[in-house]
Coordinates of C-alpha atoms and ligand atoms in Angstrom, one line a residue:
M1 CA 43.1 149.3 12.9
I2 CA 45.0 146.6 14.7
A3 CA 47.1 146.1 11.6
L4 CA 48.1 149.7 11.7
T5 CA 49.7 149.5 15.1
L6 CA 52.0 146.6 14.0
A7 CA 55.6 147.6 13.6
T8 CA 56.0 147.0 9.9
P9 CA 58.1 149.3 7.7
F10 CA 54.8 150.8 6.4
A11 CA 53.0 151.0 9.6
H12 CA 54.0 154.6 10.2
I13 CA 52.8 155.8 6.9
Q14 CA 49.5 154.0 7.2
Y15 CA 49.1 155.2 10.7
E16 CA 49.8 158.8 9.7
H17 CA 47.2 158.5 7.0
W18 CA 44.6 157.0 9.4
R19 CA 45.4 159.5 12.1
H20 CA 44.9 162.6 10.1
H21 CA 42.4 161.7 7.5
Y22 CA 39.6 160.2 9.5
I23 CA 38.7 163.7 10.5
F24 CA 36.3 164.5 7.7
A25 CA 35.9 168.2 7.7
P26 CA 34.3 170.5 5.0
S27 CA 37.1 172.2 3.2
G28 CA 38.5 175.4 4.6
V29 CA 38.5 178.6 2.6
Y30 CA 41.8 179.4 1.0
G31 CA 43.3 182.8 0.3
K32 CA 46.6 184.2 -0.7
E33 CA 46.3 187.6 0.9
A34 CA 43.7 188.1 3.6
M35 CA 41.1 186.2 5.6
V36 CA 38.2 186.7 8.1
V37 CA 36.6 183.9 10.1
S38 CA 33.6 184.8 12.2
A39 CA 30.3 183.4 13.6
H40 CA 28.2 184.7 10.7
R41 CA 28.6 184.8 6.9
L42 CA 27.3 188.4 6.7
A43 CA 30.0 189.5 9.2
S44 CA 32.8 187.6 7.5
D45 CA 31.8 189.0 4.1
V46 CA 31.7 192.6 5.4
G47 CA 35.1 192.1 6.9
R48 CA 36.5 190.6 3.7
D49 CA 35.1 193.6 1.7
V50 CA 36.8 196.0 4.1
L51 CA 40.1 194.2 3.6
A52 CA 39.7 194.0 -0.1
A53 CA 39.1 197.8 -0.3
G54 CA 42.4 198.4 1.4
G55 CA 41.4 198.5 5.0
N56 CA 43.6 196.8 7.6
A57 CA 42.8 194.0 10.0
F58 CA 41.8 196.5 12.7
D59 CA 39.4 198.3 10.4
A60 CA 37.9 194.9 9.5
A61 CA 37.6 194.0 13.2
V62 CA 35.5 197.2 13.9
A63 CA 33.2 196.4 11.0
V64 CA 32.9 192.7 11.9
N65 CA 32.2 193.5 15.5
F66 CA 29.4 195.8 14.8
V67 CA 27.8 193.5 12.2
L68 CA 27.9 190.7 14.7
A69 CA 26.1 193.0 17.1
V70 CA 23.2 193.1 14.6
V71 CA 23.2 189.6 13.0
Y72 CA 24.4 187.5 15.9
Q73 CA 22.8 189.1 18.9
Q74 CA 23.2 186.1 21.2
A75 CA 26.9 187.0 21.5
G76 CA 27.9 189.7 19.1
N77 CA 27.5 192.9 21.1
I78 CA 27.8 196.5 22.0
G79 CA 26.4 195.7 25.5
G80 CA 29.2 193.3 26.5
G81 CA 33.0 193.1 26.5
G82 CA 35.9 191.2 25.3
F83 CA 39.6 190.9 24.5
M84 CA 41.9 191.4 21.5
V85 CA 45.3 190.0 20.9
Y86 CA 47.0 191.5 17.9
R87 CA 50.2 191.1 15.9
L88 CA 51.4 193.8 13.5
H89 CA 53.1 192.9 10.3
N90 CA 56.4 194.0 11.8
G91 CA 56.1 191.5 14.6
T92 CA 54.9 193.8 17.4
T93 CA 52.3 192.2 19.6
G94 CA 49.9 193.5 22.2
A95 CA 46.6 192.9 23.9
L96 CA 43.5 195.1 24.5
D97 CA 41.3 194.4 27.5
F98 CA 37.7 195.8 27.0
R99 CA 36.2 193.5 29.6
E100 CA 33.2 194.7 31.6
I101 CA 33.7 196.0 35.1
A102 CA 31.5 195.8 38.2
P103 CA 29.5 199.0 38.8
Q104 CA 30.5 201.2 41.7
A105 CA 27.5 200.2 43.7
A106 CA 28.4 196.5 43.3
H107 CA 29.6 194.7 46.4
R108 CA 31.0 191.3 47.3
D109 CA 27.8 189.8 48.7
M110 CA 25.3 191.3 46.3
F111 CA 24.0 188.0 45.0
L112 CA 23.6 186.5 48.5
D113 CA 20.5 186.5 50.7
E114 CA 20.5 187.3 54.5
S115 CA 21.6 183.8 55.3
G116 CA 24.5 184.0 52.9
A117 CA 23.0 181.7 50.4
V118 CA 23.3 182.5 46.6
I119 CA 20.0 183.8 45.2
K120 CA 19.5 181.6 42.2
G121 CA 19.6 183.3 38.9
K122 CA 20.3 186.8 40.2
S123 CA 23.8 187.0 38.7
L124 CA 22.4 185.6 35.4
R125 CA 19.2 187.3 34.5
G126 CA 18.0 190.9 34.6
A127 CA 19.6 194.2 35.5
L128 CA 21.8 193.1 38.5
A129 CA 23.7 190.7 36.3
V130 CA 25.0 193.4 34.0
G131 CA 28.6 194.6 34.1
V132 CA 29.6 198.0 32.7
P133 CA 30.0 197.3 29.0
G134 CA 33.4 197.7 27.3
S135 CA 32.9 196.8 23.7
V136 CA 32.3 200.2 22.2
A137 CA 35.3 201.6 24.1
G138 CA 37.3 198.6 22.9
M139 CA 36.5 199.2 19.2
A140 CA 37.1 202.9 19.5
A141 CA 40.5 202.3 21.2
L142 CA 41.7 199.8 18.7
H143 CA 40.5 202.0 15.8
K144 CA 42.2 205.1 17.3
R145 CA 45.5 203.3 17.7
F146 CA 45.6 201.2 14.6
G147 CA 42.7 201.9 12.3
S148 CA 43.3 203.3 8.8
G149 CA 39.7 203.6 7.6
E150 CA 37.1 206.2 8.6
W151 CA 35.2 205.1 11.8
A152 CA 31.7 205.9 10.5
A153 CA 32.3 204.1 7.2
L154 CA 33.3 201.0 9.2
I155 CA 30.0 201.1 11.1
A156 CA 27.9 201.8 8.0
P157 CA 27.4 198.1 7.0
S158 CA 26.0 197.3 10.5
I159 CA 23.6 200.2 10.4
K160 CA 22.3 199.2 7.0
L161 CA 21.7 195.6 8.1
A162 CA 19.9 196.8 11.2
R163 CA 17.8 199.3 9.4
D164 CA 17.0 197.4 6.1
G165 CA 16.9 194.1 7.8
F166 CA 18.5 190.8 7.0
V167 CA 17.2 187.3 6.2
L168 CA 17.1 184.9 9.2
T169 CA 18.8 181.6 8.9
D170 CA 17.2 178.6 10.4
K171 CA 19.6 178.7 13.4
A172 CA 19.0 182.4 14.0
A173 CA 15.3 182.1 13.9
R174 CA 15.4 179.2 16.4
M175 CA 17.6 181.1 18.7
F176 CA 15.3 184.1 18.8
N177 CA 12.3 181.8 19.3
R178 CA 13.9 179.8 22.1
Y179 CA 14.3 182.8 24.3
Q180 CA 11.0 184.6 23.6
Q181 CA 9.6 183.9 27.1
D182 CA 12.8 185.2 28.8
F183 CA 12.7 188.3 26.7
I184 CA 9.1 189.0 27.7
A185 CA 9.7 188.2 31.3
V186 CA 12.7 190.4 31.7
N187 CA 11.8 193.4 29.6
R188 CA 9.3 196.2 30.3
S189 CA 8.5 196.7 26.6
A190 CA 8.2 194.6 23.5
L191 CA 11.4 193.8 21.7
S192 CA 12.0 193.6 18.0
V193 CA 13.1 190.0 18.5
V194 CA 9.8 188.9 20.0
K195 CA 7.3 187.6 17.5
N196 CA 4.2 185.9 18.8
T197 CA 3.9 183.4 15.9
G198 CA 7.7 182.7 16.1
W199 CA 10.4 183.5 13.5
E200 CA 11.0 181.3 10.5
S201 CA 14.1 181.0 8.4
G202 CA 13.9 183.2 5.3
Q203 CA 12.0 186.0 7.1
T204 CA 13.5 189.4 7.2
I205 CA 14.1 190.9 10.6
R206 CA 14.8 194.6 11.2
F207 CA 16.2 196.5 14.3
P208 CA 15.3 200.2 13.9
A209 CA 16.3 201.2 17.5
L210 CA 19.6 199.4 17.2
A211 CA 20.2 201.1 13.8
N212 CA 19.7 204.5 15.5
T213 CA 22.1 203.6 18.3
L214 CA 24.7 202.5 15.8
E215 CA 24.2 205.7 13.8
R216 CA 24.8 207.7 16.9
I217 CA 28.0 205.7 17.6
A218 CA 29.1 206.2 14.0
I219 CA 28.7 210.0 14.4
H220 CA 29.8 210.6 18.0
G221 CA 32.2 207.7 18.6
R222 CA 32.5 206.1 22.0
D223 CA 31.2 209.3 23.6
D224 CA 27.7 208.3 22.5
F225 CA 27.8 205.1 24.5
Y226 CA 29.5 206.4 27.6
I227 CA 28.4 210.0 28.1
G228 CA 25.9 210.7 25.3
E229 CA 22.4 209.6 24.3
T230 CA 23.0 205.9 24.4
S231 CA 24.4 206.2 28.0
H232 CA 21.2 208.0 29.0
L233 CA 19.1 205.2 27.6
L234 CA 21.2 202.6 29.3
V235 CA 21.0 204.4 32.7
A236 CA 17.2 204.9 32.3
E237 CA 16.9 201.1 31.7
M238 CA 19.0 200.4 34.8
K239 CA 16.7 202.7 36.9
A240 CA 13.6 201.1 35.6
A241 CA 14.9 197.6 36.2
N242 CA 16.6 198.2 39.5
G243 CA 20.1 197.8 38.1
L244 CA 23.2 199.5 39.5
I245 CA 25.0 201.1 36.5
T246 CA 25.1 204.8 36.7
Q247 CA 26.1 207.6 34.4
E248 CA 29.3 207.9 36.3
D249 CA 30.0 204.2 35.9
L250 CA 29.8 204.6 32.2
A251 CA 31.8 207.8 32.0
Q252 CA 34.6 206.2 34.0
Y253 CA 34.9 203.0 31.9
K254 CA 38.4 202.5 30.6
V255 CA 40.0 199.9 28.3
V256 CA 43.4 198.6 29.3
W257 CA 46.3 197.8 26.9
R258 CA 48.1 194.8 28.2
T259 CA 51.2 192.8 27.4
P260 CA 50.2 189.4 26.0
I261 CA 51.5 186.1 27.4
R262 CA 54.0 184.5 25.1
I263 CA 54.5 180.7 25.2
A264 CA 57.3 178.8 23.4
Y265 CA 55.9 175.5 22.1
R266 CA 57.8 173.1 19.8
G267 CA 59.4 175.9 17.8
Y268 CA 56.3 178.0 17.7
D269 CA 55.5 181.1 19.7
I270 CA 51.9 181.3 21.0
I271 CA 50.8 184.9 21.8
T272 CA 47.7 185.0 24.0
M273 CA 45.6 186.8 26.6
P274 CA 46.9 187.7 30.1
P275 CA 44.7 188.3 33.2
P276 CA 42.0 189.2 33.8
S277 CA 41.5 186.3 31.4
S278 CA 42.7 183.0 32.8
G279 CA 43.2 181.8 29.3
G280 CA 46.8 182.6 28.7
V281 CA 48.1 181.4 32.1
A282 CA 46.2 178.1 31.7
L283 CA 47.3 177.7 28.1
S284 CA 50.9 178.3 29.1
Q285 CA 50.7 175.6 31.8
L286 CA 49.0 173.2 29.4
L287 CA 51.4 173.6 26.6
Q288 CA 54.5 173.6 28.7
G289 CA 53.1 170.6 30.6
I290 CA 52.5 168.6 27.5
E291 CA 55.7 169.5 25.6
P292 CA 57.9 166.8 27.2
Y293 CA 55.5 164.1 25.9
A294 CA 55.7 162.8 22.3
V295 CA 52.1 163.9 21.4
S296 CA 52.7 163.3 17.7
D297 CA 53.4 159.6 18.4
M298 CA 50.0 159.3 20.1
R299 CA 46.8 158.5 18.3
H300 CA 44.5 161.6 18.2
N301 CA 41.8 161.2 20.9
S302 CA 43.3 157.9 22.1
T303 CA 43.1 156.9 25.8
Q304 CA 46.7 158.1 26.3
H305 CA 46.1 161.4 24.6
I306 CA 43.0 162.3 26.5
H307 CA 44.3 161.0 29.8
L308 CA 47.4 163.2 29.5
M309 CA 45.4 166.3 28.6
T310 CA 42.9 165.7 31.4
E311 CA 45.6 165.4 34.0
L312 CA 47.2 168.6 32.9
E313 CA 43.8 170.4 32.7
R314 CA 42.7 169.5 36.2
R315 CA 45.9 171.0 37.5
A316 CA 45.6 174.1 35.4
Y317 CA 42.0 174.7 36.4
A318 CA 42.8 174.2 40.1
D319 CA 45.3 177.0 39.8
R320 CA 42.8 179.1 37.9
A321 CA 40.3 178.8 40.8
T322 CA 42.9 179.6 43.4
Y323 CA 45.1 182.3 42.0
L324 CA 43.4 184.2 39.2
G325 CA 41.5 187.4 39.3
D326 CA 41.7 191.0 38.0
P327 CA 45.4 192.0 38.3
D328 CA 44.5 195.6 38.8
F329 CA 42.8 194.6 42.1
V330 CA 44.5 191.5 43.4
F331 CA 48.0 190.1 43.1
V332 CA 48.0 187.5 40.3
P333 CA 51.3 185.4 40.3
T334 CA 51.3 185.2 36.5
N335 CA 55.1 184.8 36.2
R336 CA 55.3 182.1 38.8
L337 CA 52.3 180.2 37.5
T338 CA 53.9 180.1 34.0
A339 CA 57.5 179.6 35.0
P340 CA 58.9 176.4 33.5
D341 CA 60.2 175.1 36.8
Y342 CA 56.8 175.6 38.4
V343 CA 55.0 173.7 35.6
R344 CA 57.6 170.9 35.7
Q345 CA 57.0 170.5 39.5
R346 CA 53.2 170.7 39.0
I347 CA 53.1 167.8 36.5
R348 CA 55.6 165.6 38.4
D349 CA 52.9 163.5 40.0
I350 CA 51.0 162.7 36.8
D351 CA 50.6 158.9 36.5
S352 CA 50.3 157.8 32.9
D353 CA 48.1 154.8 34.1
K354 CA 45.9 156.4 36.7
A355 CA 43.6 159.4 37.0
T356 CA 44.3 161.8 39.9
D357 CA 41.2 162.3 42.0
S358 CA 40.4 166.0 41.9
R359 CA 38.9 165.8 45.3
T360 CA 42.4 165.2 46.7
I361 CA 42.9 168.9 45.8
K362 CA 39.6 170.6 46.6
E363 CA 35.8 170.1 46.3
G364 CA 33.2 171.8 44.1
N365 CA 30.1 171.2 42.1
V366 CA 28.8 172.1 38.7
E367 CA 25.4 173.5 38.0
R368 CA 24.5 174.3 34.4
V369 CA 21.8 176.7 34.1
E370 CA 21.4 177.2 30.4
S371 CA 23.2 177.2 27.1
V372 CA 25.7 180.0 26.7
E373 CA 27.3 181.9 23.9
T374 CA 30.3 184.0 23.1
T375 CA 31.9 184.8 19.8
H376 CA 35.3 184.8 18.3
F377 CA 36.7 186.3 15.1
S378 CA 40.1 185.9 13.5
I379 CA 41.4 188.3 10.9
V380 CA 44.6 188.6 8.8
D381 CA 45.0 191.5 6.3
K382 CA 47.2 191.9 3.2
Q383 CA 50.0 193.5 5.1
G384 CA 50.1 190.6 7.5
N385 CA 48.6 192.3 10.5
A386 CA 46.6 189.8 12.6
V387 CA 43.7 190.4 15.0
S388 CA 42.2 187.8 17.3
I389 CA 39.1 189.0 19.2
T390 CA 36.8 187.1 21.6
T391 CA 33.8 189.0 22.8
T392 CA 30.7 188.1 24.8
L393 CA 27.5 188.9 26.5
N394 CA 28.3 185.7 28.6
G395 CA 25.0 183.9 28.4
N396 CA 23.0 183.8 25.2
F397 CA 21.6 187.3 24.8
G398 CA 23.4 188.1 28.1
S399 CA 21.0 189.1 30.9
K400 CA 18.1 189.0 28.4
L401 CA 17.6 192.7 29.3
A402 CA 17.7 195.0 26.4
V403 CA 18.0 198.8 26.6
Q404 CA 14.7 200.3 25.7
G405 CA 15.1 202.7 22.8
G406 CA 18.7 201.5 22.4
G407 CA 17.7 198.1 20.9
F408 CA 20.6 196.1 22.2
F409 CA 21.1 193.4 24.9
L410 CA 23.1 193.8 28.0
N411 CA 25.6 191.2 29.3
N412 CA 25.3 189.0 32.4
E413 CA 29.0 189.0 33.0
M414 CA 28.6 189.6 36.8
D415 CA 28.2 185.8 37.0
D416 CA 31.9 185.4 36.0
F417 CA 32.8 186.7 39.4
A418 CA 33.1 184.2 42.3
I419 CA 29.8 185.3 43.8
A420 CA 30.3 183.1 46.8
Q421 CA 33.0 180.9 48.2
G422 CA 32.6 177.4 46.8
H423 CA 29.8 178.4 44.5
A424 CA 30.3 177.3 40.9
N425 CA 29.3 179.8 38.2
Q426 CA 27.3 178.7 35.2
F427 CA 30.3 177.0 33.7
G428 CA 30.9 175.0 37.0
L429 CA 34.0 177.2 37.6
L430 CA 35.0 177.9 41.2
G431 CA 36.8 180.9 42.6
N432 CA 37.8 182.6 45.8
E433 CA 38.6 186.0 47.1
Q434 CA 40.8 186.7 44.2
N435 CA 37.8 186.9 41.9
A436 CA 35.3 188.3 44.5
I437 CA 33.1 191.3 43.4
A438 CA 34.5 194.8 44.0
P439 CA 33.5 198.1 42.4
A440 CA 35.2 198.7 39.0
K441 CA 36.9 195.3 39.2
R442 CA 37.0 193.0 36.1
M443 CA 35.5 189.6 36.4
L444 CA 37.8 186.7 35.6
S445 CA 37.4 185.3 32.1
S446 CA 38.4 182.2 30.2
M447 CA 38.4 183.9 26.8
T448 CA 41.6 183.1 25.0
P449 CA 42.2 185.0 21.7
T450 CA 45.5 183.6 20.4
I451 CA 48.0 184.2 17.6
I452 CA 50.7 181.8 16.5
E453 CA 54.0 182.7 15.0
K454 CA 57.1 180.7 14.0
D455 CA 60.6 182.0 13.2
G456 CA 59.3 185.5 13.4
A457 CA 56.5 184.9 10.8
L458 CA 52.7 184.9 11.4
R459 CA 51.3 181.3 11.3
G460 CA 47.9 181.4 12.7
V461 CA 45.0 183.1 14.5
I462 CA 42.6 181.2 16.6
G463 CA 40.0 181.5 19.4
T464 CA 36.6 180.3 20.4
P465 CA 33.5 180.7 22.6
G466 CA 32.6 178.0 25.1
G467 CA 33.0 179.4 28.6
A468 CA 35.3 177.1 30.6
T469 CA 35.9 175.0 27.5
I470 CA 37.5 177.9 25.7
I471 CA 40.9 177.2 27.1
T472 CA 40.8 173.5 26.5
S473 CA 39.5 174.0 22.9
V474 CA 42.3 176.4 22.1
F475 CA 44.8 174.0 23.7
Q476 CA 43.5 171.0 21.6
T477 CA 43.4 173.1 18.4
L478 CA 47.0 174.0 18.9
L479 CA 48.0 170.4 19.4
N480 CA 45.9 169.4 16.3
L481 CA 47.8 172.0 14.2
I482 CA 51.3 171.6 15.6
D483 CA 51.6 168.1 16.8
F484 CA 49.1 166.2 14.6
E485 CA 49.7 168.5 11.6
M486 CA 46.1 168.8 10.8
S487 CA 44.7 171.3 8.3
A488 CA 42.8 174.2 9.9
A489 CA 39.5 172.7 9.0
Q490 CA 40.4 169.4 10.6
A491 CA 41.8 171.0 13.7
V492 CA 38.6 172.9 14.1
Y493 CA 36.4 169.9 13.4
A494 CA 38.2 167.3 15.4
R495 CA 36.1 166.3 18.3
K496 CA 37.2 167.7 21.6
S497 CA 37.2 166.7 25.2
H498 CA 37.3 168.9 28.3
S499 CA 38.1 168.6 32.0
Q500 CA 38.3 171.5 34.5
W501 CA 39.4 169.9 37.8
Q502 CA 35.9 170.3 39.2
P503 CA 33.6 168.6 38.5
D504 CA 36.0 165.6 38.4
V505 CA 34.9 164.3 35.0
I506 CA 35.9 164.4 31.4
M507 CA 33.3 166.0 29.2
M508 CA 33.3 165.4 25.5
E509 CA 31.7 166.0 22.2
R510 CA 29.7 163.3 20.6
G511 CA 32.0 161.0 18.6
T512 CA 35.2 161.9 20.5
L513 CA 35.8 158.4 21.9
S514 CA 35.7 155.0 20.5
L515 CA 34.4 152.3 22.8
F516 CA 38.0 151.1 23.2
N517 CA 39.2 154.5 24.4
M518 CA 36.2 154.9 26.6
R519 CA 37.0 151.7 28.4
G520 CA 40.7 152.7 28.5
L521 CA 39.9 156.0 30.2
Q522 CA 37.4 154.4 32.6
G523 CA 40.1 151.8 33.4
R524 CA 42.4 154.6 34.4
G525 CA 39.8 155.9 36.9
H526 CA 38.3 158.7 34.8
K527 CA 34.6 159.5 35.0
L528 CA 33.1 160.3 31.7
Y529 CA 30.4 163.0 31.6
P530 CA 27.3 162.0 29.7
H531 CA 25.6 165.5 29.9
P532 CA 23.8 165.8 26.6
H533 CA 24.6 169.5 26.4
F534 CA 28.3 168.7 26.1
A535 CA 27.6 166.3 23.3
Y536 CA 27.6 169.4 21.1
S537 CA 29.0 172.4 22.8
L538 CA 32.6 172.5 23.6
G539 CA 34.3 175.4 21.7
R540 CA 33.5 176.6 18.2
V541 CA 36.9 177.5 17.0
E542 CA 37.4 180.1 14.2
A543 CA 40.8 179.5 12.8
I544 CA 43.2 180.9 10.3
W545 CA 46.3 178.9 9.5
I546 CA 49.1 179.9 7.2
D547 CA 51.2 177.2 5.6
D548 CA 54.9 177.3 4.5
T549 CA 54.0 178.8 1.2
G550 CA 52.1 181.7 2.8
T551 CA 48.6 180.4 1.8
L552 CA 45.9 181.2 4.3
E553 CA 43.4 178.6 5.3
G554 CA 40.3 180.0 7.1
A555 CA 38.1 177.4 8.9
A556 CA 34.9 178.0 10.8
D557 CA 33.2 175.3 12.8
V558 CA 29.8 174.8 11.3
S559 CA 29.5 171.3 12.6
R560 CA 26.5 172.2 14.8
G561 CA 24.5 174.0 12.2
F562 CA 25.5 177.5 13.1
D563 CA 26.2 180.2 10.5
D564 CA 29.9 180.6 11.0
A565 CA 31.9 181.3 7.9
A566 CA 35.3 182.1 6.5
A567 CA 35.8 184.7 3.7
G568 CA 39.1 185.5 2.1
F569 CA 41.0 186.2 -1.1
Ligands
DON601 O1 34.6 185.4 29.9 C1 34.2 184.3 30.0 O2 35.0 183.4 30.2 C2 32.8 183.9 29.7 N1 31.9 185.0 30.0 C3 32.7 183.4 28.3 C4 31.3 183.0 28.0 C5 31.2 182.1 26.9 O3 32.2 181.7 26.3 C6 29.9 181.5 26.5 N2 30.0 180.7 25.3 N3 29.8 179.8 24.9

């Protein structure tokens, strides 16, 4: 390694080789025409089949979303919400917000006791944690505007999988088993996912109630979920479990079409999600902040590289906590926060040799309650339309509460609000009045579905789960692709670090740092976070990257034994 840093005429070549190729990643999936990357092989294959049969990216998105709601229930959903960023083949871009909203009966202090203290777990588990779901409305809206296939036909594969069953992978079996006690504790009746002897890989699991729900949605569209039979089941569940969502809450739910945030970065255009996600604003600050630095001259995951990203990240997350919330309820200074002169001024005090103490800005604490799950899928069709969707129940299986007779889990997205001043949510994120609970308000998100173009041509689609680490994972994936010129598979696989202002530490995946770089960062005053959870679970990026010849590379992160897969042709 030392030899590689010497200034010999060949050093650069060797160094390039070292820098890029030590990231051993399973090969991506290549295609000439179309690609789907999602959290489950069955979903990616269904999406690919829709595209191969002439459906467009939006058709595939509907099919993939509903299949994930069956085969990947910890995050794939109809009882949650999400965001889509899209780019049509003609270059038109847009964003769809189908985020959950707080029920009408929700109020600012609903998770506090009489003394004003946060009641532990109340925003995370059971009926009060549930926001009014947006996913079915989201799918219906994007299908109505852009779909070319028949709605019912796109839902048919998910109905079949729920009714006939599908074979559990090892990971899926373990996920269901891990939460058995929660499912039993939270629900009034036995769920299909609960099996006393535990699930094993290779067994077939069936979801008849969910199949019925999907069938109704196939026939009646979004109406079934918001005013029809499914809405009645959902409201009955809320009544039985002392939740807040009423028939009126459901009937009034609306998606919002939004204008994406556009970021110019080294000749590329990055198109990403505006508020109520914090993702686009933060990503804009991070990319603009790092652009003046010669990232491509740095070694990937070197002291210098991680120090710089960390310093930018702590500033971006401090702004997130202070300024961001639902723009339909509070003023969010998006333009100001993403203005080049603001970002320049914000990074002026970055010292390349010394970490800034986050406490010089504000104080906070992290509390991690449990592992969490969201899911992202990226789709490109034959015409060149691109869809980037991140959707979630927030926690694994959301609130753990399932709608009796409906067969689906409800989110625990209420925890994404700032439920009390100075109280960190399950991702350790802080917030203030901007993100306080109010009826029908959207809770702030970090989800960052993103599309990349260059010189007017589509170049990539990326996104990831990971709570607070979503933004930094998307950020690093972009640097990997653009600055370090990695393949999609390498960019997805490269180990990632994360810092979010508070707690004032750098979290990282196992294998991110050499001992040398670890010492280097500590020497600059950084605290490294040894939490075992973070050894595995920064983002899980699902990427499509298009090279100069137009070849699509799909790459799913399977490094932690999940079932993610790319499928294309
Ligand atoms: O909207 C958000 O930012 C969170 N509810 C996302 C949750 C998440 O990514 C969990 N995944 N690992």
